[in-house]
mmCIF file of C-alpha atoms in Angstrom:
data_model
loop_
_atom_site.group_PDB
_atom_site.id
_atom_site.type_symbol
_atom_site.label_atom_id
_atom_site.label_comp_id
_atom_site.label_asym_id
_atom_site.label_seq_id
_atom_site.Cartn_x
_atom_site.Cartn_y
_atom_site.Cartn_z
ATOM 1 C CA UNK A 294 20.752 -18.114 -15.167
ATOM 2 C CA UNK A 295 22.198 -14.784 -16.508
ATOM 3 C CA UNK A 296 25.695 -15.373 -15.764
ATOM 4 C CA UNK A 297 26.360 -14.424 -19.344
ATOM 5 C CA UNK A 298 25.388 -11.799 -21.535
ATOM 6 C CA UNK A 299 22.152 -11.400 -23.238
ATOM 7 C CA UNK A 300 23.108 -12.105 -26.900
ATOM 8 C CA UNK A 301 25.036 -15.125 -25.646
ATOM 9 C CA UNK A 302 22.718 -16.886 -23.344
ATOM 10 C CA UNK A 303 20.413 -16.560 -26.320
ATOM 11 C CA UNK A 304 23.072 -18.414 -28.517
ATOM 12 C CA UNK A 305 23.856 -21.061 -25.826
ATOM 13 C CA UNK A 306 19.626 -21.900 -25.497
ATOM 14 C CA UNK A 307 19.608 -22.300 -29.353
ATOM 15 C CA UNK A 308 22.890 -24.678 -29.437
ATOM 16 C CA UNK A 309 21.176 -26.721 -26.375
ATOM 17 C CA UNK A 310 18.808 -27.753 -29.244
ATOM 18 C CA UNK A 311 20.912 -28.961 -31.733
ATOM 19 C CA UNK A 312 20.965 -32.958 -31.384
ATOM 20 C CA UNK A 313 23.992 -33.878 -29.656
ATOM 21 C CA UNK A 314 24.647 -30.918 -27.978
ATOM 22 C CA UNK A 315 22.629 -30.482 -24.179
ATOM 23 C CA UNK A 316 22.782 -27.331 -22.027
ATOM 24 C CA UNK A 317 26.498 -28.494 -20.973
ATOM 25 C CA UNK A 318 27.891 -28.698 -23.842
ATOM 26 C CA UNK A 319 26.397 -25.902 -25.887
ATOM 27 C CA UNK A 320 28.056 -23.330 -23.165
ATOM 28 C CA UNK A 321 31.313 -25.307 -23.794
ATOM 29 C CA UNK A 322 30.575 -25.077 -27.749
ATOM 30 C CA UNK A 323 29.645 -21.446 -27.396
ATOM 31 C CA UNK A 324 32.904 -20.252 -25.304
ATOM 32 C CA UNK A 325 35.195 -22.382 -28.074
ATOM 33 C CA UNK A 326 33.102 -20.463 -30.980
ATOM 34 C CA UNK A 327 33.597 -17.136 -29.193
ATOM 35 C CA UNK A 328 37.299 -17.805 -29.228
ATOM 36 C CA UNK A 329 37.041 -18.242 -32.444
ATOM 37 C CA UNK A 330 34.945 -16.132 -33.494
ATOM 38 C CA UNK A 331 36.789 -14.913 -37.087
ATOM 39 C CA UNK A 332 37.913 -18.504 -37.926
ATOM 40 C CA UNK A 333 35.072 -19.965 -36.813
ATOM 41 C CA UNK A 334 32.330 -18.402 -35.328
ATOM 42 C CA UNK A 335 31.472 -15.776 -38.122
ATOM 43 C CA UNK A 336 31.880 -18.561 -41.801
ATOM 44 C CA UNK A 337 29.472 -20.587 -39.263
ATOM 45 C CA UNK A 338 26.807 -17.669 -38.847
ATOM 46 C CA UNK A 339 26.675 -17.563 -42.416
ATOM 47 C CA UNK A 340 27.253 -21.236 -43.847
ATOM 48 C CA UNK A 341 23.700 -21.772 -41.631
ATOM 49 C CA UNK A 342 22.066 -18.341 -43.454
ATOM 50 C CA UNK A 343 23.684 -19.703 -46.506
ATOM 51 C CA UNK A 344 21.644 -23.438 -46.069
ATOM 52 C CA UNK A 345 18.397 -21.657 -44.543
ATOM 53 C CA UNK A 346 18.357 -19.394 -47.555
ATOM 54 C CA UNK A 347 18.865 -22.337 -50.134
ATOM 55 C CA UNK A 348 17.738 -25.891 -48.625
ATOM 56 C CA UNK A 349 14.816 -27.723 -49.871
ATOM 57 C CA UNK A 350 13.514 -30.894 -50.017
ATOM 58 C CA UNK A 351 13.460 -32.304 -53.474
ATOM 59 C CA UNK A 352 9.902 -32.692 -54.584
ATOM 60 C CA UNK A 353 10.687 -36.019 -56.347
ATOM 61 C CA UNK A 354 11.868 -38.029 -53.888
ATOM 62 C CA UNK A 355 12.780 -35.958 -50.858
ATOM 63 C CA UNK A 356 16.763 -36.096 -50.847
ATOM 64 C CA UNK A 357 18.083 -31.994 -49.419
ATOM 65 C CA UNK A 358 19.562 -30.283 -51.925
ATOM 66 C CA UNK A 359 19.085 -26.450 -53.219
ATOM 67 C CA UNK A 360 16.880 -27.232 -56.622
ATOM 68 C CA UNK A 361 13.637 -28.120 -56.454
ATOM 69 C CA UNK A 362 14.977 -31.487 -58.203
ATOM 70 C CA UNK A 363 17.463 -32.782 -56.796
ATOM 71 C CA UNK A 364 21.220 -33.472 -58.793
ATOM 72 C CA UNK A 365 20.091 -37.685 -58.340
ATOM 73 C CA UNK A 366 17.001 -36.761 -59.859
ATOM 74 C CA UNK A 367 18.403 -34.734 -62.444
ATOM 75 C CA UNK A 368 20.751 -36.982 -63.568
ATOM 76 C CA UNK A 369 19.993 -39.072 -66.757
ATOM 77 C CA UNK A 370 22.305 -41.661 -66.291
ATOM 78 C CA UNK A 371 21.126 -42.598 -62.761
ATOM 79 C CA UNK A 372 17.520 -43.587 -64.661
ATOM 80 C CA UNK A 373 18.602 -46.515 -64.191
ATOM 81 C CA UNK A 374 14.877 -48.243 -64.004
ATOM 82 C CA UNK A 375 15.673 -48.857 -59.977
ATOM 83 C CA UNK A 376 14.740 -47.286 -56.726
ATOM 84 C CA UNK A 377 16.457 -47.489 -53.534
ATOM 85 C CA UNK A 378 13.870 -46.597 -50.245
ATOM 86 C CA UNK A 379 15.314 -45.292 -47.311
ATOM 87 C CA UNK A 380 14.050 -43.559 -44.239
ATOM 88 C CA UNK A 381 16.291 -40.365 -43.756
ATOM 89 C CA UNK A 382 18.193 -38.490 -46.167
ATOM 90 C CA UNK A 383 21.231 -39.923 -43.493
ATOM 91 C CA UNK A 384 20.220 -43.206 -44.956
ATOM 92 C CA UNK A 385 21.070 -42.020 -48.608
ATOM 93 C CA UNK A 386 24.272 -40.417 -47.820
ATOM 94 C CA UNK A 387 25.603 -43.197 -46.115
ATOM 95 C CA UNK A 388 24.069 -45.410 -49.403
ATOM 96 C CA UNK A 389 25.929 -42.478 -51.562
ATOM 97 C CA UNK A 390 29.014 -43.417 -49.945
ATOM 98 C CA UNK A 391 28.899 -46.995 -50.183
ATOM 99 C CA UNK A 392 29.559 -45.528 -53.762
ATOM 100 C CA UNK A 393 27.507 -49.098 -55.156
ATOM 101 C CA UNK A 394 24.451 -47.897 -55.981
ATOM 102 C CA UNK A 395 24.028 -46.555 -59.149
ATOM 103 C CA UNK A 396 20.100 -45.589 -59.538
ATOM 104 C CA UNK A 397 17.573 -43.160 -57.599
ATOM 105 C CA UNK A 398 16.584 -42.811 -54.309
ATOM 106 C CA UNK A 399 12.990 -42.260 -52.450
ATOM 107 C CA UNK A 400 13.429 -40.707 -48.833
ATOM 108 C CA UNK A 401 10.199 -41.536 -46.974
ATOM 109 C CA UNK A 402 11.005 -39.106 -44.274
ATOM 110 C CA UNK A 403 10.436 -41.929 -41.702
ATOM 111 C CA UNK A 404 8.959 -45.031 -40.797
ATOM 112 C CA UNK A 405 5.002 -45.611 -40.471
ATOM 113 C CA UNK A 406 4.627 -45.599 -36.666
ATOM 114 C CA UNK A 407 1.012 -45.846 -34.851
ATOM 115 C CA UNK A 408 2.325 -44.870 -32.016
ATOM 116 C CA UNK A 409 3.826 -41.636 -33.318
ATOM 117 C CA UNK A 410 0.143 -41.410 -35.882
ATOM 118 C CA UNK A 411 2.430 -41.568 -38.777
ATOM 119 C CA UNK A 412 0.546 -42.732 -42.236
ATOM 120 C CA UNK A 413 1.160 -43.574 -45.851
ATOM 121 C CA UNK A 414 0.350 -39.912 -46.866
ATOM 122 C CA UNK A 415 2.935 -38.687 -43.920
ATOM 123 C CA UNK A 416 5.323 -40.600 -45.779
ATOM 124 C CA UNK A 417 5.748 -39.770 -49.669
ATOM 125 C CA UNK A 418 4.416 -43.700 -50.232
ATOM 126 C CA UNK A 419 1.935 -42.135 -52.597
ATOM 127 C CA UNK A 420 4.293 -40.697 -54.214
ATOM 128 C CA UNK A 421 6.616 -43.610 -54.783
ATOM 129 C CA UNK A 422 3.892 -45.647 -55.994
ATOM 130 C CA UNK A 423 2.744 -42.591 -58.809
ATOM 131 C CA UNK A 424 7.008 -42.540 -59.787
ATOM 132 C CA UNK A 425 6.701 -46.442 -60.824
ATOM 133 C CA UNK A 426 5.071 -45.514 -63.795
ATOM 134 C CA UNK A 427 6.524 -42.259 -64.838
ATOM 135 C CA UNK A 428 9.853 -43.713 -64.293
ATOM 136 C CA UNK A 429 9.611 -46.761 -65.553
ATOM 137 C CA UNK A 430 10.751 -48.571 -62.353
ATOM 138 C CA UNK A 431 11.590 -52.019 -62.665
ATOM 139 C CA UNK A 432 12.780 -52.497 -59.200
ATOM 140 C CA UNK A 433 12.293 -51.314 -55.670
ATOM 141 C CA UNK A 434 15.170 -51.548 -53.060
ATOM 142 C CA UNK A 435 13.709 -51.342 -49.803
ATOM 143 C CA UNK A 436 17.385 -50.168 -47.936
ATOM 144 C CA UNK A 437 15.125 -49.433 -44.312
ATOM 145 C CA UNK A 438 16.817 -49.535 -40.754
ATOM 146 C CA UNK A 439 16.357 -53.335 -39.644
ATOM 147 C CA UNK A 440 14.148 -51.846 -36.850
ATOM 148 C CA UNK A 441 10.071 -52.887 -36.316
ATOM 149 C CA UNK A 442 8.835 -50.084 -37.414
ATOM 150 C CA UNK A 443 11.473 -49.728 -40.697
ATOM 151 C CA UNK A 444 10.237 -53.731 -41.744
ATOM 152 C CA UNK A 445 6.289 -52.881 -40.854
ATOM 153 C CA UNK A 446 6.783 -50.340 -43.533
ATOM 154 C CA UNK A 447 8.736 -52.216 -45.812
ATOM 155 C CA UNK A 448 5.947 -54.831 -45.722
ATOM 156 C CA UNK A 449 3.285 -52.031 -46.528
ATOM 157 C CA UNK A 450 5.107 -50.876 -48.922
ATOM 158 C CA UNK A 451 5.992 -53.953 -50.852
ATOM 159 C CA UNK A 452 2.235 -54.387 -50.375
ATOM 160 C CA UNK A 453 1.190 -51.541 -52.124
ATOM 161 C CA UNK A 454 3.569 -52.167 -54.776
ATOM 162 C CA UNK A 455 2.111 -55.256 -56.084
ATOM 163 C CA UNK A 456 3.320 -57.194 -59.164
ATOM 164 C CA UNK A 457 4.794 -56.118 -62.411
ATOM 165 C CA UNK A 458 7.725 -54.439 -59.815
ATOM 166 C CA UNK A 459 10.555 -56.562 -58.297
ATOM 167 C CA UNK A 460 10.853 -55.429 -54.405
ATOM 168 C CA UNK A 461 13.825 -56.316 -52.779
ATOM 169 C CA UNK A 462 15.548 -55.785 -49.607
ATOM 170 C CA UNK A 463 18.991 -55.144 -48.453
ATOM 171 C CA UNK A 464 20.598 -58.790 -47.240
ATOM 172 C CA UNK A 465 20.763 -59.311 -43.208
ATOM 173 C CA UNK A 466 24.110 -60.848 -42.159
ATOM 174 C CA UNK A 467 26.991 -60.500 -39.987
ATOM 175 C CA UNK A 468 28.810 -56.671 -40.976
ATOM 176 C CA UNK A 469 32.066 -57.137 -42.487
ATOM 177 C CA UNK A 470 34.998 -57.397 -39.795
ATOM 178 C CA UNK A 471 32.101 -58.087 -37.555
ATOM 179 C CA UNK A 472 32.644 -60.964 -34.655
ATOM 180 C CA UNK A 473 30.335 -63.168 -33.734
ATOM 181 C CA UNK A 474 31.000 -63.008 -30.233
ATOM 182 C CA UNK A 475 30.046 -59.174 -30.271
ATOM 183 C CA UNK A 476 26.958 -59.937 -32.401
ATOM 184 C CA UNK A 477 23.048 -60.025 -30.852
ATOM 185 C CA UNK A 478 21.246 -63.091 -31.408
ATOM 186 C CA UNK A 479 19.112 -62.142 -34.073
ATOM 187 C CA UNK A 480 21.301 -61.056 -36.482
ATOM 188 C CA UNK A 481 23.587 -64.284 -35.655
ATOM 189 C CA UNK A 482 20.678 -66.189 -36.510
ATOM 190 C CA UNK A 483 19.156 -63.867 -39.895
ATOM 191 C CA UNK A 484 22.840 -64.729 -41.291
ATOM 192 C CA UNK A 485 22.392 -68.307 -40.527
ATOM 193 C CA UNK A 486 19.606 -68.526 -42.027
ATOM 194 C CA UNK A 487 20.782 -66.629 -45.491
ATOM 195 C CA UNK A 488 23.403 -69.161 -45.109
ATOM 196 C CA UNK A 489 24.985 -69.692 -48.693
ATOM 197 C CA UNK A 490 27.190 -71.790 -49.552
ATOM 198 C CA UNK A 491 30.912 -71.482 -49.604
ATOM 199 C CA UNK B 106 32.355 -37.109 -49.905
ATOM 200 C CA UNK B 107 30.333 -34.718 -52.248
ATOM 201 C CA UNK B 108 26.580 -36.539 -51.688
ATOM 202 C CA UNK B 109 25.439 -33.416 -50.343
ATOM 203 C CA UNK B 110 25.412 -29.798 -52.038
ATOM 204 C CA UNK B 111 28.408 -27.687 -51.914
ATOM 205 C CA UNK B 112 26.326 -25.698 -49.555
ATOM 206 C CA UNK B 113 25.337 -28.475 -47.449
ATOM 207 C CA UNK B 114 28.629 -29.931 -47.293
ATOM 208 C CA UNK B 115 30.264 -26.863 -46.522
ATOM 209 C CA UNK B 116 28.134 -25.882 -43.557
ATOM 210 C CA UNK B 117 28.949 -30.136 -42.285
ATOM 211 C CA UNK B 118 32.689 -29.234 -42.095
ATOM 212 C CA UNK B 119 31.895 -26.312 -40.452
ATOM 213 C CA UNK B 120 29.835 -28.324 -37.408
ATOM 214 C CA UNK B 121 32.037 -30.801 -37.056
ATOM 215 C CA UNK B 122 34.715 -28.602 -35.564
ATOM 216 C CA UNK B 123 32.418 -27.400 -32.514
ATOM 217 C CA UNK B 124 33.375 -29.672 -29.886
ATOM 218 C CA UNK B 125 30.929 -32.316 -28.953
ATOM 219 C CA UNK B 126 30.248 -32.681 -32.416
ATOM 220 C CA UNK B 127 32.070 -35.242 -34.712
ATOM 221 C CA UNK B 128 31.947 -35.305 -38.168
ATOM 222 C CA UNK B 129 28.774 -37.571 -38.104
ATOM 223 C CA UNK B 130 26.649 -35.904 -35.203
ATOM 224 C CA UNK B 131 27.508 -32.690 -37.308
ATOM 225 C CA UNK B 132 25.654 -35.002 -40.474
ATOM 226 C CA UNK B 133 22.658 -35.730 -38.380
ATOM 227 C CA UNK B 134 22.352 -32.104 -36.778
ATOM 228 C CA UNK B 135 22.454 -30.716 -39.915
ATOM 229 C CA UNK B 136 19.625 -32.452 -41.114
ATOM 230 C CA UNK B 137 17.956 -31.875 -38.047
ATOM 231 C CA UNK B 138 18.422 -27.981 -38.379
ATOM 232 C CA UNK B 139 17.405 -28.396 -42.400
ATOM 233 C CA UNK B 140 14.180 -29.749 -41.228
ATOM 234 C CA UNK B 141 13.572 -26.726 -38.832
ATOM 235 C CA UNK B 142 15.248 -24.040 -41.159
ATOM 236 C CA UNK B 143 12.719 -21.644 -40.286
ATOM 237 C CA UNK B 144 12.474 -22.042 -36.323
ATOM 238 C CA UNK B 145 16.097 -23.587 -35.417
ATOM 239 C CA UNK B 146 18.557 -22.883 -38.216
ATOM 240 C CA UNK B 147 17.973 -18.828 -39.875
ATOM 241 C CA UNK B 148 17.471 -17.691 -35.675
ATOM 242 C CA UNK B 149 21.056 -20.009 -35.117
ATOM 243 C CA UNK B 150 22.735 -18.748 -37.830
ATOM 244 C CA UNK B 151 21.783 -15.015 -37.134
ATOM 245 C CA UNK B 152 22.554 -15.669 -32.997
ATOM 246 C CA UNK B 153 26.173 -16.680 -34.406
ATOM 247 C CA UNK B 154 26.713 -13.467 -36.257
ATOM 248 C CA UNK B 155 25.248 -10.972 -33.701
ATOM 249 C CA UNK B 156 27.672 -12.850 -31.128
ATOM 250 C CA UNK B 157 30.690 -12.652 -33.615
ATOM 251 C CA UNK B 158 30.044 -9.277 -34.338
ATOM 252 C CA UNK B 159 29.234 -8.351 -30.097
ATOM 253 C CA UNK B 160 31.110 -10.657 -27.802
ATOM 254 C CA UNK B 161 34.690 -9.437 -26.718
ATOM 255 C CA UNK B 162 36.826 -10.257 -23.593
ATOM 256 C CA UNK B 163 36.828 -7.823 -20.735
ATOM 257 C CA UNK B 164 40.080 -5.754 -21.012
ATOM 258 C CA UNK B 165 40.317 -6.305 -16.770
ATOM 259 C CA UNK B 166 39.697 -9.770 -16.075
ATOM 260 C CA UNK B 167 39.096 -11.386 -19.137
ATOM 261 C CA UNK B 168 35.380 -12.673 -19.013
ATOM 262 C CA UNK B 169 33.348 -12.780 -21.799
ATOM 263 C CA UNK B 170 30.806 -9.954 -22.496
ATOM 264 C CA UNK B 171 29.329 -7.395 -25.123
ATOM 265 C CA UNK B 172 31.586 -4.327 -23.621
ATOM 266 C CA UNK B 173 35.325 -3.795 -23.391
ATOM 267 C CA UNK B 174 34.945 -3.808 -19.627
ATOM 268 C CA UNK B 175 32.509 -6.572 -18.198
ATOM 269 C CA UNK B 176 29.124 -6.255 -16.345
ATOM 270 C CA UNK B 177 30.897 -7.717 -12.927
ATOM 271 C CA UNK B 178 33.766 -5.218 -13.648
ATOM 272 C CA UNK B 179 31.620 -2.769 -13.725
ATOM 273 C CA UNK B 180 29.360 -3.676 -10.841
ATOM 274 C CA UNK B 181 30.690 -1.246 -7.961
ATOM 275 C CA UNK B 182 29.148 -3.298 -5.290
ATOM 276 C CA UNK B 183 31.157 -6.485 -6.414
ATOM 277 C CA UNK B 184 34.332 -4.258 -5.699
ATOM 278 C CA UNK B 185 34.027 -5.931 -2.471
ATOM 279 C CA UNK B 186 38.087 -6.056 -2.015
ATOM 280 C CA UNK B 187 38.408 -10.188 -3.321
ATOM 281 C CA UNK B 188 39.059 -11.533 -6.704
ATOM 282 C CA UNK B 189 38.866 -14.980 -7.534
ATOM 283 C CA UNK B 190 41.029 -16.735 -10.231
ATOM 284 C CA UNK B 191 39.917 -19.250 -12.462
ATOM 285 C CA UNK B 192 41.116 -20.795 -15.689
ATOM 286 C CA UNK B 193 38.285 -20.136 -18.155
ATOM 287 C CA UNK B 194 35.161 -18.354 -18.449
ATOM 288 C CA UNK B 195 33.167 -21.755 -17.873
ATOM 289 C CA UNK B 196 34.924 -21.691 -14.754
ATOM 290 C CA UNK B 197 33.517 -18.276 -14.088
ATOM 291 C CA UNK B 198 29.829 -19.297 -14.932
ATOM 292 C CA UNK B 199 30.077 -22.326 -13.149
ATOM 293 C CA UNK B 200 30.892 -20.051 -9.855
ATOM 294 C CA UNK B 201 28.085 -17.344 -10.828
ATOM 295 C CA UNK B 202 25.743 -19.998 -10.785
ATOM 296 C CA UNK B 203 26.336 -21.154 -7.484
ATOM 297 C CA UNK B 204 25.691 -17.369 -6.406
ATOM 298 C CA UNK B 205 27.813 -17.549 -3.758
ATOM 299 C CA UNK B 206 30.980 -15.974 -4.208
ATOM 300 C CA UNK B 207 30.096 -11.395 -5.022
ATOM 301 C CA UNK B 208 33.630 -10.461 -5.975
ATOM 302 C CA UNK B 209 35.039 -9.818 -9.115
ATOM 303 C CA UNK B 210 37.182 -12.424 -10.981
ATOM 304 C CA UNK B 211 40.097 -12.767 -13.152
ATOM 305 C CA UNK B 212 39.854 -15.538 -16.222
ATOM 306 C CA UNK B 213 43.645 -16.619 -16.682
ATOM 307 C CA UNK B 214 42.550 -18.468 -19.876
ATOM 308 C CA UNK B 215 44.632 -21.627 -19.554
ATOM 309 C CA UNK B 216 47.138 -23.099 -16.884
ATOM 310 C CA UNK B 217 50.631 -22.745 -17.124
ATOM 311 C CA UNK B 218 51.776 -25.735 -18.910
ATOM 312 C CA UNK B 219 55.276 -26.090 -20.164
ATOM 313 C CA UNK B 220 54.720 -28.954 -22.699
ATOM 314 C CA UNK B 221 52.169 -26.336 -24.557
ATOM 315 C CA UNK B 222 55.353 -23.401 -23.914
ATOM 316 C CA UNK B 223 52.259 -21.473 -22.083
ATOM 317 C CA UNK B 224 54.029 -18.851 -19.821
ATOM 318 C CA UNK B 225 52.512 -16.280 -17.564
ATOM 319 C CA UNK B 226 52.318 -13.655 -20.571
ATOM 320 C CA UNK B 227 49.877 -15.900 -22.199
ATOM 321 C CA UNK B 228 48.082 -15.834 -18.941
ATOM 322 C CA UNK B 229 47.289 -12.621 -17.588
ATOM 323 C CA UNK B 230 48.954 -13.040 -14.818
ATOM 324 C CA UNK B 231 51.109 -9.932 -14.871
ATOM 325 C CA UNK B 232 47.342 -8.251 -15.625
ATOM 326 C CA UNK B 233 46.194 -9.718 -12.074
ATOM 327 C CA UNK B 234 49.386 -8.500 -10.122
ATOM 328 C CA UNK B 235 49.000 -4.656 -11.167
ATOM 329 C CA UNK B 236 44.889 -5.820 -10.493
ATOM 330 C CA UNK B 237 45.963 -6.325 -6.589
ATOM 331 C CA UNK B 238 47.172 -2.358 -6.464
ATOM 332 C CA UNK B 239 44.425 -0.546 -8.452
ATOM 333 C CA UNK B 240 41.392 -2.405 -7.018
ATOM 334 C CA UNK B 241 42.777 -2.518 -3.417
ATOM 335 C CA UNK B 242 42.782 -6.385 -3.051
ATOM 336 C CA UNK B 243 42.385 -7.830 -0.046
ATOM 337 C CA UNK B 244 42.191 -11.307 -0.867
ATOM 338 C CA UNK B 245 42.885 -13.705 -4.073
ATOM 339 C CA UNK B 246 40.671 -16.660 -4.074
ATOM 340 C CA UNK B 247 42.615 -19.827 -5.952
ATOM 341 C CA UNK B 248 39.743 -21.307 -7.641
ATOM 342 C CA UNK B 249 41.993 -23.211 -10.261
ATOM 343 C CA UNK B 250 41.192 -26.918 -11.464
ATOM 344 C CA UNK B 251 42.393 -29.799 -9.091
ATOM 345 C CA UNK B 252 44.699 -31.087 -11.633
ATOM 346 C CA UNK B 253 48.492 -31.002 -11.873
ATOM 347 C CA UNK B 254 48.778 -27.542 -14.082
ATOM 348 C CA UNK B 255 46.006 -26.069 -12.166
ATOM 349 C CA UNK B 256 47.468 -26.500 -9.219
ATOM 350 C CA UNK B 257 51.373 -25.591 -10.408
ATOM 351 C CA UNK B 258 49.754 -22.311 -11.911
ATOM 352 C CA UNK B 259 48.091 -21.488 -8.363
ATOM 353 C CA UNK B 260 51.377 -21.996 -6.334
ATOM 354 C CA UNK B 261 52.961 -19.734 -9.293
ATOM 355 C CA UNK B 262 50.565 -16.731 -8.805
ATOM 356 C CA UNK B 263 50.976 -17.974 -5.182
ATOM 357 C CA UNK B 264 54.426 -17.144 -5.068
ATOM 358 C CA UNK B 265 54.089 -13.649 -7.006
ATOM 359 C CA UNK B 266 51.218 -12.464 -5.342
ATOM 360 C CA UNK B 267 53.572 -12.304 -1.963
ATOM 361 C CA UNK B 268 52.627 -10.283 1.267
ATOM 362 C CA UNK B 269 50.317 -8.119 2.085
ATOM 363 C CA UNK B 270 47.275 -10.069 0.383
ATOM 364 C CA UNK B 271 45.575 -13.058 1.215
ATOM 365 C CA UNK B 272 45.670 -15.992 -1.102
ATOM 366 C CA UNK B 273 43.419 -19.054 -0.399
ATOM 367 C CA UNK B 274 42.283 -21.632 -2.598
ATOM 368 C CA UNK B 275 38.922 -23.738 -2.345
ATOM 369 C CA UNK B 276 38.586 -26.661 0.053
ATOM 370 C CA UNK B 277 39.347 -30.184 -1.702
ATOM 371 C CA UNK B 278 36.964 -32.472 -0.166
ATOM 372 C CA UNK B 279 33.692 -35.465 -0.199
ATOM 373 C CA UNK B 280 31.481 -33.803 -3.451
ATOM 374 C CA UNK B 281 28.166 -32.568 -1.474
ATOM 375 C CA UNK B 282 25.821 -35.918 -2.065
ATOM 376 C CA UNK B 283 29.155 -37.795 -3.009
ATOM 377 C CA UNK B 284 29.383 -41.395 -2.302
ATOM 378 C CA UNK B 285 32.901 -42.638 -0.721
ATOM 379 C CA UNK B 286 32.486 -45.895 -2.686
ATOM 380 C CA UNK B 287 32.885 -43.616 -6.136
ATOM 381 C CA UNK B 288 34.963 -41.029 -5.253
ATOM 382 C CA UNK B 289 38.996 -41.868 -6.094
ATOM 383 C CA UNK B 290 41.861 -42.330 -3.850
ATOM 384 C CA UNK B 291 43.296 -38.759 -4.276
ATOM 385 C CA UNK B 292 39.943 -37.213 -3.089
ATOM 386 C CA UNK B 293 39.309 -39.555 0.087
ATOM 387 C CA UNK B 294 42.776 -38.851 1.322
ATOM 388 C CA UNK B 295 42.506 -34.879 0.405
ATOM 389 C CA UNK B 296 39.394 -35.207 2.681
ATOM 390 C CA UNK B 297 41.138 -37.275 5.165
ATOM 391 C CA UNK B 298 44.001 -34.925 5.290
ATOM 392 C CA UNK B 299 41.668 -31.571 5.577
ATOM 393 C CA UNK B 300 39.332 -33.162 8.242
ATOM 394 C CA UNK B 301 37.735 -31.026 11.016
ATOM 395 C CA UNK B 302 35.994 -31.367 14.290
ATOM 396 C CA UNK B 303 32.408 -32.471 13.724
#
């Protein structure tokens, strides 16, 4: 397929790998960016150099920023003796949002899979356990996606926690504005369960 | 929403205005392209700005290309006496991949639409009438979109394009490998309509 030039088929193959974009769409993409291409196009181009040049995982507790220690980390006030565990810096933004939480954050950069041969070390587990101490943690929030694989972790890593530490997990229930009717069964019956009373 | 850098964030906004991407796939695929900075994100980035800084529209028929006038412009053999008319350059890939058609083309860049105010200036039309003299045009191939403007802007260039070249437009018809039990009521009686001796 050369129906375009050079340059451009070479853009359009490296938007087909962007997630949410196929081969379709990244030819639509690249057409509306070339259109564009002062307004949009060009600030683009560099906004990506810009985050290549400066990204980087923070090497407490793996959040993106563009310090080696991350503005959460940094923060004295957010020391607040609790950890929140989530799989994907996603996870923390959306948490970050929420606007509730007031402590750290550990992003495990996944879930332990065998399938996949992801481990403990894979994870940064060591290196939540080793911040217990040095932080003086007096609680872990395990925030993981209510998936297998996110509660097989959350088990190991309440496991490897041990005592001394509260562990706790984020409440399963019906979402607010949710309806029952559009609900699957098992989180119709982990609310009933957690049933509280009124 | 600041829980990612200035940087970060900035580059989000950005990706959320390429279309396909809302302003949560552009969250995700930015993490995704943070994770491969080095193999996905500096080579994206730098594709973008060699594009902005290359890609132009042909000054004759308005494709897309790295030159003022266009590779199939300046293809001699594809001055084979027919030009074929689509909307937008998508349009034009879309026929260059079937490989059948080894004209030239003219990209109108839009349909007439009077809600929009989009006249014929805006659609180098008046470009593809002083086309017909200096290329020698034989015929002009119609290949708009089946759609209401599409087809009000091909009976427009229709009607300017009067005698003395030919002006067809592409069968409406059963898909190839279409099924009659999907295909709408518009399409089965176009079919109906344009039926031919088996």
């Amino acid at each position: 397929m050369s129906e375009a030039p050079r340059e451009i088929e070479a853009l359009i193959d490296l938007m087909a790998r962007i997630p949410g974009l196929g081969p379709r769409s990244a030819r639509r993409a690249v057409l509306h960016l070339i259109k564009r291409r002062g307004a949009l196009l060009s600030p683009l181009g560099q906004a990506m150099l810009a985050v290549a040049e400066t990204a980087r995982e923070c090497l407490n507790c793996g959040n993106v920023g563009t310090t080696d220690i991350c503005d959460i980390c940094n923060a004295e006030k957010r020391a607040t003796g609790e950890i929140c565990v989530v799989e994907d810096v996603a996870d923390l933004w959306a948490m970050e949002r929420s606007g509730v939480f007031r402590g750290r954050y550990h992003v495990l950069g996944g879930t332990l899979s065998a399938l996949d041969a992801v481990g403990p070390e894979e994870l940064r587990i060591p290196r939540l356990i080793s911040r217990l101490k040095t932080e003086s943690i007096e609680e872990v929030i395990l925030a993981l996606n209510a998936t297998v694989d996110g509660q097989t972790t959350a088990h190991y890593i309440a496991d490897q926690i041990g005592d001394g530490v509260r562990v706790t997990s984020l409440a399963q229930g019906v979402p607010i504005g949710g309806e029952l009717d559009y609900l699957d069964d098992g989180t119709i019956s982990a609310a009933l369960r957690a049933r509280k009373s009124f």
